[in-house]
mmCIF file of C-alpha atoms in Angstrom:
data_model
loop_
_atom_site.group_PDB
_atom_site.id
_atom_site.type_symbol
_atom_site.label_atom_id
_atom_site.label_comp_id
_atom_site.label_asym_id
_atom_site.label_seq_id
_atom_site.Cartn_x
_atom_site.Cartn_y
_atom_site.Cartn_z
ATOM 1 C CA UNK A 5 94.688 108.423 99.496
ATOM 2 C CA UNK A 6 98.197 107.591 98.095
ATOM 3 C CA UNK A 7 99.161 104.258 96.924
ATOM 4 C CA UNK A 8 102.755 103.398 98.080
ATOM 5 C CA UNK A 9 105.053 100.637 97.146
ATOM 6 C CA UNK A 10 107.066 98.701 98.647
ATOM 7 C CA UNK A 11 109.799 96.129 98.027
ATOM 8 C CA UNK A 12 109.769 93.228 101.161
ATOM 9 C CA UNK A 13 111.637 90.028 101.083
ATOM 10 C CA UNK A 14 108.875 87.362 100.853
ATOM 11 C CA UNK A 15 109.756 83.875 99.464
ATOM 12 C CA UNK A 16 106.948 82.062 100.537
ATOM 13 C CA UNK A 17 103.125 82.137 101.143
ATOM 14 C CA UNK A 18 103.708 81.924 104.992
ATOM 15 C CA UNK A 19 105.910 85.352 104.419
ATOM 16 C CA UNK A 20 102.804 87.108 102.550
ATOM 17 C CA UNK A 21 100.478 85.736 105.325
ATOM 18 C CA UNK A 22 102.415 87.580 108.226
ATOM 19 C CA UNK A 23 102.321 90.555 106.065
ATOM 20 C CA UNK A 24 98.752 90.317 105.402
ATOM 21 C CA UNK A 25 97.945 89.752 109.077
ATOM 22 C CA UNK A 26 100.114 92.612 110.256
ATOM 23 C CA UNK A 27 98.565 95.183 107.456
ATOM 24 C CA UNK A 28 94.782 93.627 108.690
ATOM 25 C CA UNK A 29 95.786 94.657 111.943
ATOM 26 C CA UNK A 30 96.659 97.947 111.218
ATOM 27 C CA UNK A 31 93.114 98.081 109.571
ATOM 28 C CA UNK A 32 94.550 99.555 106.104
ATOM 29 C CA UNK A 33 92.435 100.348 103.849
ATOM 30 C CA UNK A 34 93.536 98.703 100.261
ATOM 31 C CA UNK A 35 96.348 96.475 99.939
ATOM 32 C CA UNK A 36 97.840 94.189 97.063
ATOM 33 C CA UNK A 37 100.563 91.381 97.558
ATOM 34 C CA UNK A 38 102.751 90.499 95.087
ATOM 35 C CA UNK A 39 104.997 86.967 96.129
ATOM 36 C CA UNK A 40 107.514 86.452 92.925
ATOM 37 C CA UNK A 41 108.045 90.083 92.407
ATOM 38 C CA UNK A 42 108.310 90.627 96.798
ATOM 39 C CA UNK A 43 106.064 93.564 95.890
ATOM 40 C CA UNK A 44 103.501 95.050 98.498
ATOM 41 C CA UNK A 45 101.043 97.740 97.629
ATOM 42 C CA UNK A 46 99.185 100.135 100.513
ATOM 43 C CA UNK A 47 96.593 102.128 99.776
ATOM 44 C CA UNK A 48 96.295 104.659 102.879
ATOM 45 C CA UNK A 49 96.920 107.894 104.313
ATOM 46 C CA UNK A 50 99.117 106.737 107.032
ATOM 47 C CA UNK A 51 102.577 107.905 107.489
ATOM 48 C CA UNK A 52 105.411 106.090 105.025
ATOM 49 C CA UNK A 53 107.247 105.380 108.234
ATOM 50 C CA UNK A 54 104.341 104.043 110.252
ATOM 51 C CA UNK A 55 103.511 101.427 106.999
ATOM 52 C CA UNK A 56 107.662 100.905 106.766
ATOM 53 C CA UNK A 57 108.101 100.265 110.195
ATOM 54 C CA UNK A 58 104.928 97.968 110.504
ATOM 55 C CA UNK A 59 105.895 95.417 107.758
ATOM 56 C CA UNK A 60 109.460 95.186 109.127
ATOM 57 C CA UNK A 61 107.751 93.556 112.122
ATOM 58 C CA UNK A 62 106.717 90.664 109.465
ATOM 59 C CA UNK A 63 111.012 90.122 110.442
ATOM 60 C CA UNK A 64 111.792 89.975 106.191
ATOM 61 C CA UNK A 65 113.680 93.205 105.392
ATOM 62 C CA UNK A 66 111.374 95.876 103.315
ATOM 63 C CA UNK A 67 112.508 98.662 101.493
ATOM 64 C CA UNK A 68 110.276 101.692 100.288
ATOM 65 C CA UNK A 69 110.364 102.130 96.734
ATOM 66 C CA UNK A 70 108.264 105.272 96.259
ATOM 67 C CA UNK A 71 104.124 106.144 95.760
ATOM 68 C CA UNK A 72 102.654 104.132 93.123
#
């Protein structure tokens, strides 16, 4: 499994929240949250794309910054 990073613009806890429900949706396996960095980590084997494209329906902009 690959551990991929990713930059999304959080400010507040109600911004990590949506992101944490939308990556419990997707039923990924590992994930850490970062707020004052706007750091997410993803531990799966799902497609960059797919995990891109999922947190960008938390509406913040996100931004892949490479595997971990």
């Amino acid at each position: 499994m690959t551990k991929h990073e990713f930059e999304v613009e959080m400010t507040c806890e109600g911004c990590s929240g949506a992101v944490t429900r939308i990556l419990n949706k997707l039923g990924v396996e590992t994930f850490e949250i970062d707020l004052p960095k706007k750091l997410v980590w993803i531990e799966s084997d799902k497609d960059v794309k797919f995990l891109e494209e999922a947190l960008k329906k938390s509406g913040k902009e996100v931004k892949y910054v490479g595997p971990k």
